[in-house]
Structure formats: C-alpha cells, structure tokens
C-alpha cells in the first residue's frame, strides 16, 4: 500500500514507518521543515497548509501529530498547544484529503484511551461513552475532526492508544531508571487500571486495520492483559529482579506534575481491545511479561 504518515518523527511514528517499510509498504512522511529526500512531503499544519496533490493516489493517511501530552505541566498555554496541534493537523489533513484526486480512501487517526477518563473498575470498550476532563474532551474533539473525513467517503479509524511501551521513548523508558535502582513502585493507591500496549502491537494493529475494510470508528489499541499501577510495578520489578514496593503518593505526584498527574497516572481506565479481538487481531505481547521480555530483554 501507498501510505502517508504524519508525526513520523515521533516515538510511535518512527517505529511505525520503519515497520511498514519493512513489510513492503511505500511510505511517504509529512514534515514541518524542508524535505530531506523524495519520501518527505512538506506541510504546515498550524497554518492549515498541505497541497492536496501530495495525498493523491495514497491508499491511506496515518495521522500521529500532536505536541507531547506528557512533556510538561499543563499550563493554559500548553493546553492550547496540546489541543491546537492535534485539531489543526487533523483538519488540515481532512481538507487536503477531500481535495485530492483520487482521494485517499482511509484515514487512520491517533486518539487515546484518555477518551474514557477516570472510570474506576468499569469495563470499557469502544461503545462506552466519553469521560470527563481536559484529556477526554480533547480526544472527543480530535476524533470528531477526524470523522469529518467520512463526509468525503473515506473510512476513518480512530486509534484509542493506551500507554505505548517501547524502547527509545515513551512512558516505560522514563520508568526504567527508578525501577532499575530499586526505588520504583505503584503510584497513588496503585488500584487504578493503566491501559497499555507494546509498540510492536501498535505496528501490528495498524497493519491489521489497514487491511480490514469492514472496521471503522474507534479501536482501542490496548493489550488484553490488563494491569493496575500496582500490577505494573510488580511485573516490572519481577522482570528486572528488583524490589518495586516504593509507593509514589498521589499528593507528591500531583505536586510535581499538576493536573497531568490526575489524567495520566492517577486515573483508572479499564479498557478492553474489543474491536481488535473480534476482528481477529493476534497480539504479539498480550501480557506485560511478553512486552518487557521483548523491549527490555
Ligand atoms: N506514546 C503514547 O503512549 C501515546 C498514548 C496515547 C496517545 N498517543 C498519541 O499518539 C500520537 C503519537 O504519539 P508519540 O508518542 O509518537 O508522540 P511524540 O513522540 O510526541 O510525536 C508526535 C509528533 O507530532 C509532531 N509534533 C510535535 N509537536 C507538534 C506541534 N506543536 N504541532 C504539530 N505537530 C507536532 C512531531 O512530528 P513532526 O515533527 O514529524 O511533525 C512529533 O514527532 C500523539 O498524537 C499522541 O498523543 C500516544
């Protein structure tokens, strides 16, 4: 397939592009700087600029753009940027898709399990309603912007990504140092469910969804092996053969990270990969132990 990827320089994007190319797909990337070679196409999502001709004839567009959610405290300015970087990119792509001839028939757009918000032990699948709070509202708006592409006849798949585990970036990389030093442990009560997925399964699931013309709308990209913060700490400690019982109290995490702590670390979302399972996707890392084995070794 001929696939255009945005946000390709990021943690998920760089692994996805490499995986798609390895499996024989022709991938071009959208870049916000001068292109370095013919596989790169220039766009300016903040200004809404993308030549529709760049997308003409592509089989799919994969949109991963957005300022990092976890790289700094959510000040009002940062919140504006988190929102605009996602909405501007998505709207620019949807508009260009509508103007392309022939138009790409598929948009695969990133979203997050943050859509569901803080829901305790409630089992959540793709049919569950959105939660409350900044992140849930942002995901809802982001998904609505992507779904505009259906008006032009495209199939739209919304990737509700859980915490992506891989090397070279993401949450696991940040957790590894304290856990290796034996000072890792559960966060807050430790009872909150953390939806997660190994990066290999992000690549595998996207490839699966590219080929499943009957699947559209939200798809939870989370592993079936659910984990609470406490279970996650235990599994990581066991894998590294280190104690992992040092709790990080909720107040301390809030003090350090502000509102982001509640949305990303203290919230509980017990999310099932219902669409991936019913559409026959076979997980490469269904349980945390599998993911740690592949990623950490
Ligand atoms: N990693 C996770 O655990 C996780 C979980 C849930 C959802 N997601 C979502 O999945 C997507 C990809 O995640 P990721 O971890 O790969 O993110 P990432 O490493 O932060 O990469 C995102 C990419 O977006 C582009 N970008 C950065 N700032 C931007 C801005 N201000 N305006 C427009 N584009 C900007 C950059 O690509 P270019 O410079 O190439 O344009 C960047 O490489 C994100 O939208 C993220 O919210 C990720």
Short mmCIF file of C-alpha atoms and ligand atoms in Angstrom, two decimals:
data_model
loop_
_atom_site.label_atom_id
_atom_site.label_comp_id
_atom_site.label_asym_id
_atom_site.label_seq_id
_atom_site.Cartn_x
_atom_site.Cartn_y
_atom_site.Cartn_z
CA UNK A 1 0.00 0.00 0.00
CA UNK A 2 0.98 3.61 -0.51
CA UNK A 3 0.73 5.25 2.92
CA UNK A 4 1.27 8.85 4.05
CA UNK A 5 2.28 9.27 7.72
CA UNK A 6 2.29 12.49 9.76
CA UNK A 7 4.06 12.82 13.12
CA UNK A 8 6.51 10.31 11.65
CA UNK A 9 9.50 11.64 13.61
CA UNK A 10 7.85 10.75 16.95
CA UNK A 11 8.17 7.74 19.24
CA UNK A 12 5.26 5.84 17.65
CA UNK A 13 5.66 7.28 14.14
CA UNK A 14 9.32 6.36 13.67
CA UNK A 15 8.70 2.71 14.67
CA UNK A 16 5.52 2.53 12.59
CA UNK A 17 7.18 3.93 9.46
CA UNK A 18 10.12 1.52 9.81
CA UNK A 19 7.73 -1.42 10.35
CA UNK A 20 5.50 -0.52 7.39
CA UNK A 21 8.52 -0.14 5.09
CA UNK A 22 9.97 -3.44 6.30
CA UNK A 23 6.72 -5.11 5.36
CA UNK A 24 6.85 -3.74 1.82
CA UNK A 25 4.59 -0.69 2.02
CA UNK A 26 5.53 2.51 0.21
CA UNK A 27 5.60 5.21 2.90
CA UNK A 28 5.90 8.98 2.49
CA UNK A 29 6.06 11.24 5.54
CA UNK A 30 4.69 14.74 6.10
CA UNK A 31 7.33 17.07 7.56
CA UNK A 32 7.08 20.55 9.09
CA UNK A 33 10.53 21.54 7.73
CA UNK A 34 12.26 21.43 4.35
CA UNK A 35 12.05 17.87 2.93
CA UNK A 36 15.34 15.98 3.04
CA UNK A 37 14.51 13.43 0.31
CA UNK A 38 11.68 12.48 -2.09
CA UNK A 39 9.88 10.38 0.55
CA UNK A 40 9.25 13.55 2.59
CA UNK A 41 6.44 16.00 1.78
CA UNK A 42 6.24 19.47 3.30
CA UNK A 43 3.19 20.72 5.18
CA UNK A 44 2.41 23.39 7.74
CA UNK A 45 -0.45 22.12 9.90
CA UNK A 46 -0.50 25.22 12.15
CA UNK A 47 -1.16 27.38 9.06
CA UNK A 48 -3.50 24.78 7.54
CA UNK A 49 -1.20 24.28 4.54
CA UNK A 50 -0.94 21.00 2.66
CA UNK A 51 -1.09 20.59 -1.11
CA UNK A 52 -3.89 18.05 -1.83
CA UNK A 53 -1.76 16.70 -4.71
CA UNK A 54 0.64 15.32 -2.05
CA UNK A 55 -2.10 12.90 -0.93
CA UNK A 56 -3.50 11.98 -4.36
CA UNK A 57 -3.43 8.26 -5.02
CA UNK A 58 -2.43 7.24 -1.49
CA UNK A 59 -4.20 4.17 -0.07
CA UNK A 60 -4.17 5.53 3.48
CA UNK A 61 -3.21 8.51 5.60
CA UNK A 62 -2.00 7.87 9.18
CA UNK A 63 -2.10 10.96 11.40
CA UNK A 64 0.00 10.92 14.59
CA UNK A 65 0.72 14.64 15.00
CA UNK A 66 0.43 16.46 18.29
CA UNK A 67 2.53 18.17 20.91
CA UNK A 68 3.61 15.65 23.55
CA UNK A 69 0.94 15.20 26.26
CA UNK A 70 3.43 14.27 28.97
CA UNK A 71 6.39 16.59 28.47
CA UNK A 72 5.45 19.46 30.77
CA UNK A 73 2.89 20.79 33.26
CA UNK A 74 -0.44 21.62 31.64
CA UNK A 75 -0.39 25.40 31.87
CA UNK A 76 -3.18 27.19 29.97
CA UNK A 77 -0.72 27.90 27.12
CA UNK A 78 0.42 24.29 26.90
CA UNK A 79 -3.20 23.10 26.94
CA UNK A 80 -3.92 25.41 23.99
CA UNK A 81 -0.97 23.89 22.15
CA UNK A 82 -1.94 20.30 23.01
CA UNK A 83 -5.35 20.99 21.54
CA UNK A 84 -4.44 23.13 18.51
CA UNK A 85 -1.52 20.90 17.44
CA UNK A 86 -3.98 17.99 17.15
CA UNK A 87 -7.01 19.77 15.75
CA UNK A 88 -5.06 21.89 13.22
CA UNK A 89 -3.19 18.82 11.92
CA UNK A 90 -6.32 16.71 11.64
CA UNK A 91 -8.38 19.44 9.96
CA UNK A 92 -5.56 20.23 7.52
CA UNK A 93 -5.33 16.56 6.54
CA UNK A 94 -9.08 16.09 6.21
CA UNK A 95 -9.33 19.17 3.97
CA UNK A 96 -6.44 18.04 1.78
CA UNK A 97 -7.90 14.52 1.53
CA UNK A 98 -11.17 15.99 0.25
CA UNK A 99 -9.28 17.99 -2.42
CA UNK A 100 -7.04 15.13 -3.57
CA UNK A 101 -7.80 13.34 -6.84
CA UNK A 102 -8.06 10.45 -6.38
CA UNK A 103 -8.78 10.95 -2.67
CA UNK A 104 -7.22 8.53 -0.15
CA UNK A 105 -9.98 6.12 0.93
CA UNK A 106 -8.74 5.70 4.52
CA UNK A 107 -7.74 7.95 7.43
CA UNK A 108 -6.18 6.28 10.48
CA UNK A 109 -6.11 8.97 13.17
CA UNK A 110 -4.48 8.83 16.59
CA UNK A 111 -6.58 9.35 19.70
CA UNK A 112 -6.06 8.00 23.23
CA UNK A 113 -7.72 5.91 25.92
CA UNK A 114 -7.81 9.26 27.75
CA UNK A 115 -11.15 9.50 25.88
CA UNK A 116 -12.71 7.39 28.66
CA UNK A 117 -11.41 9.46 31.59
CA UNK A 118 -11.28 8.24 35.19
CA UNK A 119 -13.77 5.32 35.43
CA UNK A 120 -12.65 3.10 38.33
CA UNK A 121 -13.28 -0.62 37.69
CA UNK A 122 -15.92 -0.10 34.99
CA UNK A 123 -15.11 -2.31 31.97
CA UNK A 124 -14.77 -0.05 28.93
CA UNK A 125 -14.96 -0.89 25.25
CA UNK A 126 -15.35 1.16 22.09
CA UNK A 127 -19.09 1.62 22.72
CA UNK A 128 -18.53 3.26 26.14
CA UNK A 129 -19.33 6.98 26.37
CA UNK A 130 -16.56 9.56 26.84
CA UNK A 131 -15.33 10.55 30.28
CA UNK A 132 -14.84 14.00 31.77
CA UNK A 133 -11.86 16.32 31.97
CA UNK A 134 -9.44 18.07 29.63
CA UNK A 135 -7.99 14.94 28.03
CA UNK A 136 -11.35 13.26 27.44
CA UNK A 137 -12.72 16.44 25.89
CA UNK A 138 -9.61 16.85 23.73
CA UNK A 139 -9.91 13.25 22.45
CA UNK A 140 -13.59 13.80 21.69
CA UNK A 141 -12.87 16.93 19.64
CA UNK A 142 -9.89 15.29 17.92
CA UNK A 143 -11.99 12.27 16.92
CA UNK A 144 -14.83 14.48 15.71
CA UNK A 145 -12.37 16.41 13.50
CA UNK A 146 -11.09 13.13 12.01
CA UNK A 147 -14.61 11.79 11.42
CA UNK A 148 -15.24 14.76 9.10
CA UNK A 149 -13.33 12.71 6.50
CA UNK A 150 -16.31 10.35 6.30
CA UNK A 151 -18.24 13.15 4.55
CA UNK A 152 -15.86 12.76 1.61
CA UNK A 153 -16.46 8.98 1.66
CA UNK A 154 -13.31 7.90 3.50
CA UNK A 155 -13.18 5.09 6.04
CA UNK A 156 -11.98 6.58 9.32
CA UNK A 157 -10.29 4.50 12.02
CA UNK A 158 -9.65 6.16 15.40
CA UNK A 159 -6.72 4.66 17.30
CA UNK A 160 -7.54 4.97 21.00
CA UNK A 161 -3.98 4.33 22.12
CA UNK A 162 -3.15 3.20 25.63
CA UNK A 163 0.25 3.91 27.15
CA UNK A 164 2.66 2.74 24.45
CA UNK A 165 5.56 0.64 25.75
CA UNK A 166 8.76 0.52 23.72
CA UNK A 167 12.40 1.45 23.81
CA UNK A 168 13.77 4.81 22.76
CA UNK A 169 10.91 6.87 24.23
CA UNK A 170 7.53 6.74 25.89
CA UNK A 171 6.49 6.00 29.46
CA UNK A 172 8.50 2.81 30.04
CA UNK A 173 11.79 4.50 29.23
CA UNK A 174 11.07 7.11 31.92
CA UNK A 175 10.13 4.45 34.49
CA UNK A 176 13.14 2.21 33.90
CA UNK A 177 15.76 4.20 35.81
CA UNK A 178 13.94 4.32 39.18
CA UNK A 179 12.88 0.68 38.82
CA UNK A 180 16.44 -0.41 37.98
CA UNK A 181 17.61 1.45 41.08
CA UNK A 182 15.03 -0.41 43.17
CA UNK A 183 13.07 2.73 44.05
CA UNK A 184 10.13 2.11 41.70
CA UNK A 185 6.64 1.21 42.85
CA UNK A 186 2.93 1.83 42.47
CA UNK A 187 1.56 5.34 42.03
CA UNK A 188 -1.19 6.68 44.28
CA UNK A 189 -3.47 3.89 45.55
CA UNK A 190 -1.98 1.53 42.94
CA UNK A 191 -5.52 0.26 42.23
CA UNK A 192 -6.05 2.36 39.08
CA UNK A 193 -6.08 0.48 35.76
CA UNK A 194 -3.44 1.60 33.25
CA UNK A 195 -4.28 0.69 29.66
CA UNK A 196 -1.03 -0.19 27.84
CA UNK A 197 0.15 -1.67 24.53
CA UNK A 198 3.57 -2.78 23.26
CA UNK A 199 4.83 -0.71 20.34
CA UNK A 200 5.14 -3.87 18.19
CA UNK A 201 1.40 -4.32 18.63
CA UNK A 202 0.75 -0.72 17.59
CA UNK A 203 2.51 -1.52 14.31
CA UNK A 204 0.77 -4.90 14.05
CA UNK A 205 -2.66 -3.47 14.83
CA UNK A 206 -2.30 -0.60 12.35
CA UNK A 207 -1.31 -3.05 9.60
CA UNK A 208 -4.25 -5.28 10.57
CA UNK A 209 -6.64 -2.30 10.40
CA UNK A 210 -5.26 -1.13 7.04
CA UNK A 211 -6.41 -4.42 5.59
CA UNK A 212 -9.76 -4.69 7.37
CA UNK A 213 -12.09 -2.62 5.19
CA UNK A 214 -15.03 -3.57 7.43
CA UNK A 215 -13.60 -1.91 10.56
CA UNK A 216 -14.19 1.78 11.14
CA UNK A 217 -14.62 4.20 14.01
CA UNK A 218 -12.89 3.84 17.39
CA UNK A 219 -10.49 0.97 18.02
CA UNK A 220 -8.89 0.51 21.44
CA UNK A 221 -5.17 -0.10 20.98
CA UNK A 222 -4.58 -1.76 24.34
CA UNK A 223 -3.29 -5.20 25.27
CA UNK A 224 -5.75 -7.77 26.64
CA UNK A 225 -3.54 -8.32 29.72
CA UNK A 226 -4.95 -5.59 31.93
CA UNK A 227 -2.79 -4.09 34.66
CA UNK A 228 -3.26 -1.79 37.60
CA UNK A 229 -0.47 0.58 38.57
CA UNK A 230 0.42 -1.89 41.37
CA UNK A 231 0.38 -4.87 38.97
CA UNK A 232 2.52 -2.93 36.51
CA UNK A 233 5.09 -2.12 39.22
CA UNK A 234 5.13 -5.74 40.40
CA UNK A 235 5.62 -7.12 36.86
CA UNK A 236 8.39 -4.63 36.06
CA UNK A 237 10.13 -5.26 39.40
CA UNK A 238 9.97 -9.03 38.81
CA UNK A 239 11.31 -8.67 35.30
CA UNK A 240 14.24 -6.55 36.48
CA UNK A 241 14.66 -8.65 39.64
CA UNK A 242 14.43 -5.51 41.80
CA UNK A 243 12.10 -4.53 44.64
CA UNK A 244 9.21 -2.39 43.36
CA UNK A 245 7.32 -1.52 46.51
CA UNK A 246 8.26 2.15 46.95
CA UNK A 247 4.91 3.91 46.50
CA UNK A 248 4.68 7.39 44.99
CA UNK A 249 1.87 9.06 46.99
CA UNK A 250 -0.83 10.82 44.97
CA UNK A 251 -0.18 14.20 46.63
CA UNK A 252 3.52 14.08 45.68
CA UNK A 253 2.75 13.16 42.07
CA UNK A 254 0.19 15.97 41.91
CA UNK A 255 2.67 18.40 43.41
CA UNK A 256 5.23 17.51 40.73
CA UNK A 257 3.00 17.20 37.69
CA UNK A 258 -0.18 19.12 38.47
CA UNK A 259 -3.39 18.25 36.57
CA UNK A 260 -1.45 15.92 34.25
CA UNK A 261 -0.88 13.54 37.20
CA UNK A 262 -4.62 13.00 37.65
CA UNK A 263 -5.29 12.48 33.95
CA UNK A 264 -2.34 10.25 33.08
CA UNK A 265 -1.18 8.46 36.23
CA UNK A 266 -3.92 8.51 38.87
CA UNK A 267 -6.95 7.99 36.59
CA UNK A 268 -8.30 4.46 36.20
CA UNK A 269 -9.47 3.24 32.78
CA UNK A 270 -10.15 -0.49 32.46
CA UNK A 271 -10.14 -0.67 28.67
CA UNK A 272 -10.67 -3.83 26.58
CA UNK A 273 -9.45 -4.25 22.98
CA UNK A 274 -12.92 -5.42 21.91
CA UNK A 275 -12.71 -4.41 18.22
CA UNK A 276 -9.19 -5.80 17.74
CA UNK A 277 -10.22 -9.09 19.33
CA UNK A 278 -13.46 -9.51 17.40
CA UNK A 279 -11.74 -8.58 14.13
CA UNK A 280 -9.19 -11.36 14.69
CA UNK A 281 -6.03 -9.47 15.63
CA UNK A 282 -3.46 -11.69 17.38
CA UNK A 283 -1.40 -9.78 19.93
CA UNK A 284 2.37 -10.18 19.87
CA UNK A 285 2.59 -9.06 23.53
CA UNK A 286 -0.74 -9.89 25.21
CA UNK A 287 0.72 -9.69 28.75
CA UNK A 288 3.16 -7.29 30.39
CA UNK A 289 5.76 -10.04 30.81
CA UNK A 290 5.79 -10.53 27.00
CA UNK A 291 6.24 -6.80 26.41
CA UNK A 292 9.06 -6.46 28.97
CA UNK A 293 10.79 -9.52 27.54
CA UNK A 294 10.80 -8.04 24.01
CA UNK A 295 11.57 -4.45 24.97
CA UNK A 296 13.99 -4.79 27.90
CA UNK A 297 15.35 -8.27 27.09
N1 LIG B 1 3.05 7.36 23.19
C1 LIG B 1 1.94 7.08 23.87
O1 LIG B 1 1.98 6.38 24.92
C2 LIG B 1 0.60 7.59 23.39
C3 LIG B 1 -0.55 7.22 24.10
C4 LIG B 1 -1.79 7.70 23.69
C5 LIG B 1 -1.87 8.53 22.55
N2 LIG B 1 -0.73 8.86 21.88
C6 LIG B 1 -0.86 9.77 20.72
O2 LIG B 1 -0.26 9.19 19.57
C7 LIG B 1 0.40 10.19 18.80
C8 LIG B 1 1.85 9.78 18.60
O3 LIG B 1 2.44 9.59 19.88
P1 LIG B 1 4.02 9.67 20.11
O4 LIG B 1 4.31 9.10 21.44
O5 LIG B 1 4.74 9.16 18.91
O6 LIG B 1 4.22 11.25 20.20
P2 LIG B 1 5.55 12.11 20.00
O7 LIG B 1 6.76 11.25 20.14
O8 LIG B 1 5.41 13.30 20.90
O9 LIG B 1 5.46 12.55 18.47
C9 LIG B 1 4.42 13.33 17.97
C10 LIG B 1 4.85 14.01 16.69
O10 LIG B 1 3.94 15.09 16.45
C11 LIG B 1 4.63 16.16 15.84
N3 LIG B 1 4.51 17.35 16.70
C12 LIG B 1 5.15 17.65 17.86
N4 LIG B 1 4.78 18.87 18.31
C13 LIG B 1 3.89 19.33 17.42
C14 LIG B 1 3.16 20.55 17.31
N5 LIG B 1 3.27 21.50 18.25
N6 LIG B 1 2.33 20.71 16.25
C15 LIG B 1 2.20 19.74 15.31
N7 LIG B 1 2.89 18.58 15.35
C16 LIG B 1 3.71 18.38 16.40
C17 LIG B 1 6.10 15.76 15.72
O11 LIG B 1 6.28 15.20 14.42
P3 LIG B 1 6.90 16.03 13.18
O12 LIG B 1 7.95 16.93 13.76
O13 LIG B 1 7.45 14.93 12.32
O14 LIG B 1 5.76 16.78 12.59
C18 LIG B 1 6.22 14.67 16.76
O15 LIG B 1 7.27 13.79 16.43
C19 LIG B 1 0.27 11.51 19.57
O16 LIG B 1 -0.73 12.29 19.00
C20 LIG B 1 -0.10 11.07 20.97
O17 LIG B 1 -0.92 11.99 21.66
C21 LIG B 1 0.49 8.42 22.26
#
